[in-house]
Amino acid sequence: MELTLIESCLLGSLIFCFLIQLYFSLFVHLRLARYTVEEVPQTALKPLSVVICARNEAENLKRYLPQVMAQNYPDFEVVVVNDRSWDGTRELLEEFAKQDKRLKVVTISEGEKFIAGKKFAATMGIKAASNEWLVFTDADCVPASENWLLGMQAPADDQIAIVLGYSPYLKKWGLLNALIRFETFFTAVNYLSYAIKGMPYMGVGRNMAYKKSLFFKNKGFAAHMHIPSGDDDLFVNANANPTNTAIRINKEAHVWSEPNTSFFAYLRQKKRHFGAGKLYKRKHKFILSTQIIFQFLFYAFLAAAFCIKTLLFPTAVILLLSIVIRCFIYPRILKRLNYGDLRWFFPILDILLFIFLMFNGFLSIFVKKVKWK
C-alpha cells in the first residue's frame, strides 16, 4: 500500500530519530560495556586526602565514617568539614579525632562572614588537606570495600589530574528507589562513556578525585560560586580534557550512597543538578540536549505512527529493533555497575525515566530557588 506524503514524512522522521538513538547506544555507551576493568594497583601509592563536607550529618558520620577510616591504604588522611551543624556533628567528630590522628576536622561556625553553601565548605576542606591528590565523597556514603582508595588512587600517568569514580544508590523497596537508581545509572553511563570517548563533561562528588594544584591553578569554584550546586560536575566540566581525565569503575572502588525516600526531596535534588547543567560548555549542552530531544521525538513519532493503520507494521519493527538493541547493551552495563536487578525491568524504567525527565525539565522553568541543605 502506497503511503501518503504525511505518512512517509512521519515514518522517515521516526527512522531518523531511531538512528540517532542508535548512535548514542552503539558508538558512545557501548564503549562502557566493553571497557576493560583495570586491576587495582599495589605499587607507587601516593598520599591521599579524603574530603567530606557535612551539614547535620551526625547519624551518617557515626555509621559510615569508620569504614572510610578503615581503608586498606598506607598513607591517607580524612578531612571532614563541619558546616554549621547543630545536631551533635561537632562533638561526634571531636570524639573520632581523639581516636584516630588521621582525621582532621574543619569547623565552619554559624555567623561567620562567608558565602554559605557546599562550595565554600569544600574549599575549606581542600585548603586544609595536606596532600596533592584529593578524593571526595559525602557523609551519607559508604565505600564498597576496604580497597576503595586503592581504586581511586593517583594514576601512574602524571598527565592525569582528574579521576571520575562511580557511586550507585543503595537498594530500597519501591518504585521511587528503582527510578532513582535507574536515573543515576544513565547519568553514570553518559559521563563515563564520554570520558572514555575523550569528552569528559561531569563527575559526581560522591566519588571522584583530582589534584589540589589543579583546583587552585584554575581558581576553584570562582566561576560558578553564585549557584548552590556544581562543586563536582561544573568543576569537571571546566577543567577536564581528553588527556587529563581517567575513570575508575572497579566494583571495589564504588561508593554506595543513601537515596532519597521522598519524591519531593528527589525533585529538589534534580532541580539543583538541572541548574548546574545550564553552565556546561556549549558543546556538552548540545550533545546532552540532542539526546533528550531525539528521545522525546522518537517516542512522540512512535505514538503518532501507531495511530495510523498503514504504519503499524514498520512502526512495530522499529520499536522491536530499538528494544532488542538497547536490551543487548544496557543490561550488561547495569550488571557491571551494580544494578543488575534492574535489567529485568529495563524497557519499563526507560519510559518512566523519560517521563520524569520531561516533567522535571518543565518544573525547572517555574521553580528557581534551590539550596544545599
Tab-separated table of C-alpha atoms in Angstrom:
chain	number	residue	atom	x	y	z
A	1	MET	CA	0.000	0.000	0.000
A	2	GLU	CA	1.377	3.347	-1.076
A	3	LEU	CA	1.955	5.840	1.730
A	4	THR	CA	0.776	9.433	1.666
A	5	LEU	CA	3.259	12.281	1.930
A	6	ILE	CA	2.394	12.835	5.614
A	7	GLU	CA	2.751	9.125	6.401
A	8	SER	CA	6.097	8.975	4.597
A	9	CYS	CA	7.394	12.032	6.467
A	10	LEU	CA	6.246	10.604	9.793
A	11	LEU	CA	7.875	7.226	9.134
A	12	GLY	CA	11.050	8.906	7.881
A	13	SER	CA	11.216	11.106	10.973
A	14	LEU	CA	10.748	8.061	13.217
A	15	ILE	CA	13.547	6.195	11.430
A	16	PHE	CA	15.857	9.215	11.687
A	17	CYS	CA	15.238	9.525	15.446
A	18	PHE	CA	15.828	5.784	15.796
A	19	LEU	CA	19.200	6.124	14.038
A	20	ILE	CA	20.207	8.983	16.344
A	21	GLN	CA	19.226	6.847	19.337
A	22	LEU	CA	21.255	4.015	17.795
A	23	TYR	CA	24.323	6.246	17.527
A	24	PHE	CA	24.358	7.049	21.247
A	25	SER	CA	23.788	3.403	22.166
A	26	LEU	CA	26.309	1.764	19.805
A	27	PHE	CA	29.029	4.385	19.410
A	28	VAL	CA	29.043	6.026	22.839
A	29	HIS	CA	27.528	3.846	25.568
A	30	LEU	CA	28.750	0.529	24.175
A	31	ARG	CA	32.286	1.756	24.924
A	32	LEU	CA	31.498	1.432	28.632
A	33	ALA	CA	30.096	-2.084	28.197
A	34	ARG	CA	33.379	-3.112	26.544
A	35	TYR	CA	35.664	-1.117	28.813
A	36	THR	CA	38.333	-3.259	30.468
A	37	VAL	CA	38.123	-3.001	34.236
A	38	GLU	CA	41.564	-2.054	35.471
A	39	GLU	CA	43.307	-4.122	38.113
A	40	VAL	CA	43.739	-2.395	41.463
A	41	PRO	CA	47.451	-1.452	41.541
A	42	GLN	CA	49.508	-2.260	44.610
A	43	THR	CA	52.601	-0.126	43.989
A	44	ALA	CA	53.542	3.554	43.783
A	45	LEU	CA	50.901	4.562	46.303
A	46	LYS	CA	50.879	8.314	46.788
A	47	PRO	CA	49.458	10.021	49.906
A	48	LEU	CA	45.757	10.875	49.636
A	49	SER	CA	43.419	13.297	51.379
A	50	VAL	CA	39.757	12.300	51.581
A	51	VAL	CA	37.490	15.375	51.772
A	52	ILE	CA	33.953	15.129	53.202
A	53	CYS	CA	31.571	18.060	53.671
A	54	ALA	CA	28.971	17.515	56.388
A	55	ARG	CA	25.985	19.590	57.481
A	56	ASN	CA	23.906	17.966	60.233
A	57	GLU	CA	25.196	14.509	59.325
A	58	ALA	CA	25.881	13.113	62.815
A	59	GLU	CA	23.979	9.863	62.244
A	60	ASN	CA	25.542	9.185	58.852
A	61	LEU	CA	29.047	10.028	60.083
A	62	LYS	CA	28.608	7.700	63.033
A	63	ARG	CA	27.547	4.919	60.676
A	64	TYR	CA	29.891	5.398	57.710
A	65	LEU	CA	32.996	7.360	58.763
A	66	PRO	CA	34.606	4.324	60.474
A	67	GLN	CA	34.511	2.482	57.130
A	68	VAL	CA	36.295	5.380	55.446
A	69	MET	CA	38.927	5.407	58.180
A	70	ALA	CA	39.378	1.616	57.818
A	71	GLN	CA	40.586	1.771	54.212
A	72	ASN	CA	43.379	-0.569	53.150
A	73	TYR	CA	45.721	2.217	52.100
A	74	PRO	CA	49.136	3.005	53.622
A	75	ASP	CA	49.087	6.813	53.673
A	76	PHE	CA	45.887	8.858	53.805
A	77	GLU	CA	44.068	11.408	55.898
A	78	VAL	CA	40.395	12.263	56.146
A	79	VAL	CA	39.323	15.913	56.234
A	80	VAL	CA	35.745	16.429	57.424
A	81	VAL	CA	34.277	19.925	57.131
A	82	ASN	CA	31.576	20.532	59.721
A	83	ASP	CA	29.456	23.176	58.001
A	84	ARG	CA	27.425	24.971	60.701
A	85	SER	CA	25.864	21.781	62.098
A	86	TRP	CA	23.681	21.806	65.215
A	87	ASP	CA	22.837	18.089	65.518
A	88	GLY	CA	25.895	16.941	67.503
A	89	THR	CA	28.195	16.585	64.481
A	90	ARG	CA	30.903	18.684	66.143
A	91	GLU	CA	31.022	16.584	69.320
A	92	LEU	CA	30.987	13.348	67.330
A	93	LEU	CA	33.899	14.452	65.117
A	94	GLU	CA	35.911	15.622	68.117
A	95	GLU	CA	35.496	12.171	69.647
A	96	PHE	CA	36.526	10.447	66.400
A	97	ALA	CA	39.572	12.743	66.094
A	98	LYS	CA	40.766	11.728	69.562
A	99	GLN	CA	40.712	8.085	68.486
A	100	ASP	CA	42.392	8.491	65.083
A	101	LYS	CA	45.015	11.137	64.305
A	102	ARG	CA	44.404	10.745	60.567
A	103	LEU	CA	41.087	12.580	60.971
A	104	LYS	CA	41.293	16.339	60.521
A	105	VAL	CA	38.214	18.386	61.413
A	106	VAL	CA	37.477	21.797	59.924
A	107	THR	CA	34.620	23.671	61.601
A	108	ILE	CA	32.609	26.465	59.992
A	109	SER	CA	30.625	28.334	62.635
A	110	GLU	CA	27.248	29.992	62.177
A	111	GLY	CA	27.566	33.741	61.775
A	112	GLU	CA	30.970	33.745	60.104
A	113	LYS	CA	31.247	36.065	57.122
A	114	PHE	CA	31.304	33.821	54.116
A	115	ILE	CA	29.206	32.668	51.175
A	116	ALA	CA	27.147	29.817	52.580
A	117	GLY	CA	26.971	26.558	50.675
A	118	LYS	CA	28.798	23.367	49.913
A	119	LYS	CA	31.348	25.034	47.630
A	120	PHE	CA	32.670	27.157	50.460
A	121	ALA	CA	32.812	24.095	52.726
A	122	ALA	CA	34.619	22.102	50.032
A	123	THR	CA	37.112	24.935	49.505
A	124	MET	CA	37.884	24.997	53.227
A	125	GLY	CA	38.417	21.233	53.181
A	126	ILE	CA	40.710	21.444	50.171
A	127	LYS	CA	42.779	24.180	51.810
A	128	ALA	CA	43.136	22.062	54.950
A	129	ALA	CA	44.194	18.932	53.035
A	130	SER	CA	47.883	18.030	53.363
A	131	ASN	CA	48.244	16.025	50.153
A	132	GLU	CA	48.238	16.778	46.434
A	133	TRP	CA	45.659	14.128	45.498
A	134	LEU	CA	42.174	14.701	46.901
A	135	VAL	CA	39.419	12.076	46.975
A	136	PHE	CA	35.859	13.314	47.506
A	137	THR	CA	32.807	11.629	48.960
A	138	ASP	CA	29.776	12.576	51.066
A	139	ALA	CA	28.831	11.907	54.674
A	140	ASP	CA	25.937	9.644	53.658
A	141	CYS	CA	28.180	7.431	51.513
A	142	VAL	CA	29.943	4.168	52.300
A	143	PRO	CA	32.851	2.599	50.337
A	144	ALA	CA	32.007	-0.677	48.626
A	145	SER	CA	35.146	-2.245	50.083
A	146	GLU	CA	38.277	-1.539	52.079
A	147	ASN	CA	40.075	-1.160	48.726
A	148	TRP	CA	38.128	1.932	47.652
A	149	LEU	CA	41.144	4.242	47.959
A	150	LEU	CA	43.352	1.740	46.145
A	151	GLY	CA	40.966	2.028	43.217
A	152	MET	CA	40.758	5.826	43.377
A	153	GLN	CA	44.463	6.487	43.972
A	154	ALA	CA	46.631	8.781	41.868
A	155	PRO	CA	47.248	7.208	38.418
A	156	ALA	CA	50.756	6.357	37.256
A	157	ASP	CA	50.310	8.766	34.341
A	158	ASP	CA	51.298	12.215	35.639
A	159	GLN	CA	49.151	13.859	32.946
A	160	ILE	CA	46.006	12.626	34.687
A	161	ALA	CA	44.646	15.270	37.056
A	162	ILE	CA	41.021	14.097	37.438
A	163	VAL	CA	39.680	10.630	38.256
A	164	LEU	CA	35.954	10.003	37.813
A	165	GLY	CA	34.510	7.290	40.021
A	166	TYR	CA	31.063	5.772	40.302
A	167	SER	CA	28.534	5.920	43.126
A	168	PRO	CA	25.396	3.753	42.966
A	169	TYR	CA	22.475	4.228	45.331
A	170	LEU	CA	21.550	1.591	47.888
A	171	LYS	CA	18.622	-0.645	47.015
A	172	LYS	CA	15.400	0.057	48.901
A	173	TRP	CA	11.815	-1.033	48.424
A	174	GLY	CA	9.532	0.724	45.974
A	175	LEU	CA	9.209	2.259	42.526
A	176	LEU	CA	10.808	5.571	43.531
A	177	ASN	CA	14.004	3.807	44.555
A	178	ALA	CA	14.083	1.895	41.265
A	179	LEU	CA	13.604	5.141	39.332
A	180	ILE	CA	16.333	6.943	41.320
A	181	ARG	CA	18.807	4.131	40.760
A	182	PHE	CA	17.935	3.869	37.071
A	183	GLU	CA	18.341	7.621	36.541
A	184	THR	CA	21.683	7.508	38.377
A	185	PHE	CA	22.707	4.617	36.163
A	186	PHE	CA	22.040	6.511	32.930
A	187	THR	CA	23.774	9.617	34.249
A	188	ALA	CA	26.824	7.468	35.019
A	189	VAL	CA	26.679	5.681	31.658
A	190	ASN	CA	26.727	9.048	29.922
A	191	TYR	CA	29.565	10.769	31.781
A	192	LEU	CA	31.737	7.638	31.990
A	193	SER	CA	31.224	6.773	28.303
A	194	TYR	CA	32.022	10.288	27.136
A	195	ALA	CA	35.135	10.331	29.331
A	196	ILE	CA	36.297	7.137	27.595
A	197	LYS	CA	35.476	8.776	24.247
A	198	GLY	CA	37.724	11.711	25.185
A	199	MET	CA	34.997	14.204	26.040
A	200	PRO	CA	34.675	14.288	29.848
A	201	TYR	CA	31.952	16.703	30.914
A	202	MET	CA	30.985	15.903	34.520
A	203	GLY	CA	31.578	13.789	37.613
A	204	VAL	CA	29.768	13.143	40.878
A	205	GLY	CA	31.115	14.431	44.177
A	206	ARG	CA	30.169	11.209	45.952
A	207	ASN	CA	33.157	9.516	44.340
A	208	MET	CA	35.783	11.455	42.411
A	209	ALA	CA	39.355	12.671	42.793
A	210	TYR	CA	41.565	15.437	41.479
A	211	LYS	CA	44.789	17.269	42.164
A	212	LYS	CA	44.848	20.084	44.691
A	213	SER	CA	47.111	22.082	42.388
A	214	LEU	CA	44.519	21.841	39.582
A	215	PHE	CA	41.902	23.332	41.911
A	216	PHE	CA	43.967	26.383	42.845
A	217	LYS	CA	45.508	26.850	39.389
A	218	ASN	CA	42.005	27.299	37.956
A	219	LYS	CA	40.658	29.379	40.867
A	220	GLY	CA	38.493	26.631	42.311
A	221	PHE	CA	34.762	27.308	42.119
A	222	ALA	CA	35.091	31.054	41.465
A	223	ALA	CA	33.398	30.916	38.053
A	224	HIS	CA	30.203	29.396	39.455
A	225	MET	CA	30.235	30.271	43.151
A	226	HIS	CA	26.935	32.122	42.654
A	227	ILE	CA	24.899	28.920	42.238
A	228	PRO	CA	24.395	26.329	45.020
A	229	SER	CA	25.314	23.224	43.002
A	230	GLY	CA	28.190	22.296	40.712
A	231	ASP	CA	31.021	21.655	43.158
A	232	ASP	CA	31.520	18.394	41.282
A	233	ASP	CA	30.106	18.478	37.740
A	234	LEU	CA	30.843	22.140	36.943
A	235	PHE	CA	34.398	21.810	38.229
A	236	VAL	CA	34.956	18.779	35.988
A	237	ASN	CA	33.194	20.481	33.071
A	238	ALA	CA	35.515	23.474	33.306
A	239	ASN	CA	38.778	21.616	33.923
A	240	ALA	CA	38.608	18.157	32.336
A	241	ASN	CA	40.021	17.427	28.897
A	242	PRO	CA	40.779	14.305	26.799
A	243	THR	CA	44.286	13.861	28.248
A	244	ASN	CA	43.883	14.717	31.934
A	245	THR	CA	40.881	12.572	32.883
A	246	ALA	CA	40.528	8.874	33.740
A	247	ILE	CA	37.661	6.731	35.030
A	248	ARG	CA	37.503	4.026	37.701
A	249	ILE	CA	34.642	1.502	37.632
A	250	ASN	CA	36.202	-1.397	39.522
A	251	LYS	CA	33.447	-2.681	41.835
A	252	GLU	CA	35.746	-2.414	44.853
A	253	ALA	CA	36.162	1.298	44.091
A	254	HIS	CA	32.437	2.082	44.074
A	255	VAL	CA	30.884	4.195	46.813
A	256	TRP	CA	27.329	3.385	47.860
A	257	SER	CA	25.008	6.268	48.698
A	258	GLU	CA	21.778	6.670	50.640
A	259	PRO	CA	18.940	7.512	48.201
A	260	ASN	CA	16.119	9.962	48.773
A	261	THR	CA	12.981	8.353	50.146
A	262	SER	CA	10.715	11.293	49.310
A	263	PHE	CA	9.674	12.141	45.758
A	264	PHE	CA	9.753	15.882	46.515
A	265	ALA	CA	13.244	15.649	48.043
A	266	TYR	CA	14.345	13.864	44.882
A	267	LEU	CA	12.800	16.627	42.761
A	268	ARG	CA	14.735	19.256	44.723
A	269	GLN	CA	17.954	17.332	44.181
A	270	LYS	CA	17.366	17.065	40.436
A	271	LYS	CA	16.473	20.752	40.297
A	272	ARG	CA	19.932	21.596	41.696
A	273	HIS	CA	21.559	19.389	39.067
A	274	PHE	CA	19.457	20.891	36.285
A	275	GLY	CA	20.547	24.394	37.302
A	276	ALA	CA	24.214	23.429	37.144
A	277	GLY	CA	23.784	21.892	33.698
A	278	LYS	CA	22.894	25.289	32.238
A	279	LEU	CA	26.514	26.361	32.804
A	280	TYR	CA	28.107	23.449	30.939
A	281	LYS	CA	30.259	24.173	27.924
A	282	ARG	CA	28.247	24.778	24.769
A	283	LYS	CA	29.316	21.559	23.037
A	284	HIS	CA	28.328	19.489	26.085
A	285	LYS	CA	24.931	21.167	26.341
A	286	PHE	CA	24.397	20.497	22.644
A	287	ILE	CA	25.179	16.792	22.952
A	288	LEU	CA	23.075	16.270	26.071
A	289	SER	CA	20.173	18.284	24.658
A	290	THR	CA	20.346	16.289	21.434
A	291	GLN	CA	19.986	13.046	23.363
A	292	ILE	CA	16.915	14.258	25.261
A	293	ILE	CA	15.263	15.946	22.274
A	294	PHE	CA	15.620	12.978	19.953
A	295	GLN	CA	14.465	10.578	22.635
A	296	PHE	CA	11.367	12.738	23.087
A	297	LEU	CA	10.807	12.895	19.324
A	298	PHE	CA	11.285	9.143	18.990
A	299	TYR	CA	8.501	8.412	21.475
A	300	ALA	CA	6.294	11.169	20.050
A	301	PHE	CA	6.640	9.927	16.460
A	302	LEU	CA	6.244	6.347	17.682
A	303	ALA	CA	2.923	7.145	19.366
A	304	ALA	CA	1.708	9.064	16.296
A	305	ALA	CA	2.728	6.286	13.890
A	306	PHE	CA	0.903	3.649	15.910
A	307	CYS	CA	-2.288	5.631	15.370
A	308	ILE	CA	-2.034	5.159	11.581
A	309	LYS	CA	-3.087	1.729	10.334
A	310	THR	CA	-0.753	1.673	7.339
A	311	LEU	CA	2.282	2.346	9.591
A	312	LEU	CA	1.547	-0.271	12.238
A	313	PHE	CA	3.908	-2.939	10.892
A	314	PRO	CA	7.020	-0.779	10.182
A	315	THR	CA	6.489	1.065	13.481
A	316	ALA	CA	6.307	-2.216	15.395
A	317	VAL	CA	9.509	-3.390	13.685
A	318	ILE	CA	11.343	-0.163	14.632
A	319	LEU	CA	10.148	-0.413	18.235
A	320	LEU	CA	11.208	-4.050	18.437
A	321	LEU	CA	14.644	-3.277	16.990
A	322	SER	CA	15.081	-0.420	19.473
A	323	ILE	CA	14.184	-2.653	22.409
A	324	VAL	CA	16.376	-5.561	21.255
A	325	ILE	CA	19.457	-3.402	20.619
A	326	ARG	CA	19.097	-1.442	23.860
A	327	CYS	CA	18.409	-4.624	25.836
A	328	PHE	CA	21.619	-6.070	24.392
A	329	ILE	CA	23.711	-3.128	25.618
A	330	TYR	CA	22.252	-1.630	28.792
A	331	PRO	CA	21.501	-4.726	30.902
A	332	ARG	CA	25.192	-5.644	30.524
A	333	ILE	CA	26.200	-2.241	31.866
A	334	LEU	CA	23.536	-2.402	34.610
A	335	LYS	CA	25.141	-5.599	35.879
A	336	ARG	CA	28.628	-4.096	35.685
A	337	LEU	CA	27.541	-1.006	37.627
A	338	ASN	CA	25.902	-2.942	40.484
A	339	TYR	CA	22.332	-2.502	39.267
A	340	GLY	CA	21.851	-5.996	37.857
A	341	ASP	CA	18.415	-6.387	39.461
A	342	LEU	CA	17.052	-3.556	37.295
A	343	ARG	CA	17.928	-5.197	33.988
A	344	TRP	CA	14.718	-7.232	34.020
A	345	PHE	CA	12.649	-4.029	34.065
A	346	PHE	CA	14.753	-2.044	31.613
A	347	PRO	CA	12.111	-1.149	28.949
A	348	ILE	CA	9.555	-0.013	31.565
A	349	LEU	CA	12.061	2.011	33.593
A	350	ASP	CA	13.397	3.589	30.405
A	351	ILE	CA	9.946	5.017	29.592
A	352	LEU	CA	9.289	6.089	33.200
A	353	LEU	CA	12.652	7.858	33.357
A	354	PHE	CA	11.908	9.717	30.138
A	355	ILE	CA	8.555	10.893	31.544
A	356	PHE	CA	10.214	12.015	34.778
A	357	LEU	CA	12.953	13.944	32.961
A	358	MET	CA	10.354	15.762	30.875
A	359	PHE	CA	8.369	16.613	33.998
A	360	ASN	CA	11.478	17.779	35.874
A	361	GLY	CA	12.599	19.936	32.959
A	362	PHE	CA	9.161	21.568	32.761
A	363	LEU	CA	9.092	22.123	36.547
A	364	SER	CA	12.548	23.709	36.477
A	365	ILE	CA	11.222	26.521	34.297
A	366	PHE	CA	8.996	27.728	37.133
A	367	VAL	CA	10.914	26.777	40.306
A	368	LYS	CA	14.076	28.863	40.555
A	369	LYS	CA	15.330	28.820	44.154
A	370	VAL	CA	17.433	25.890	45.381
A	371	LYS	CA	19.878	25.438	48.230
A	372	TRP	CA	22.276	22.954	49.816
A	373	LYS	CA	20.605	21.622	52.975
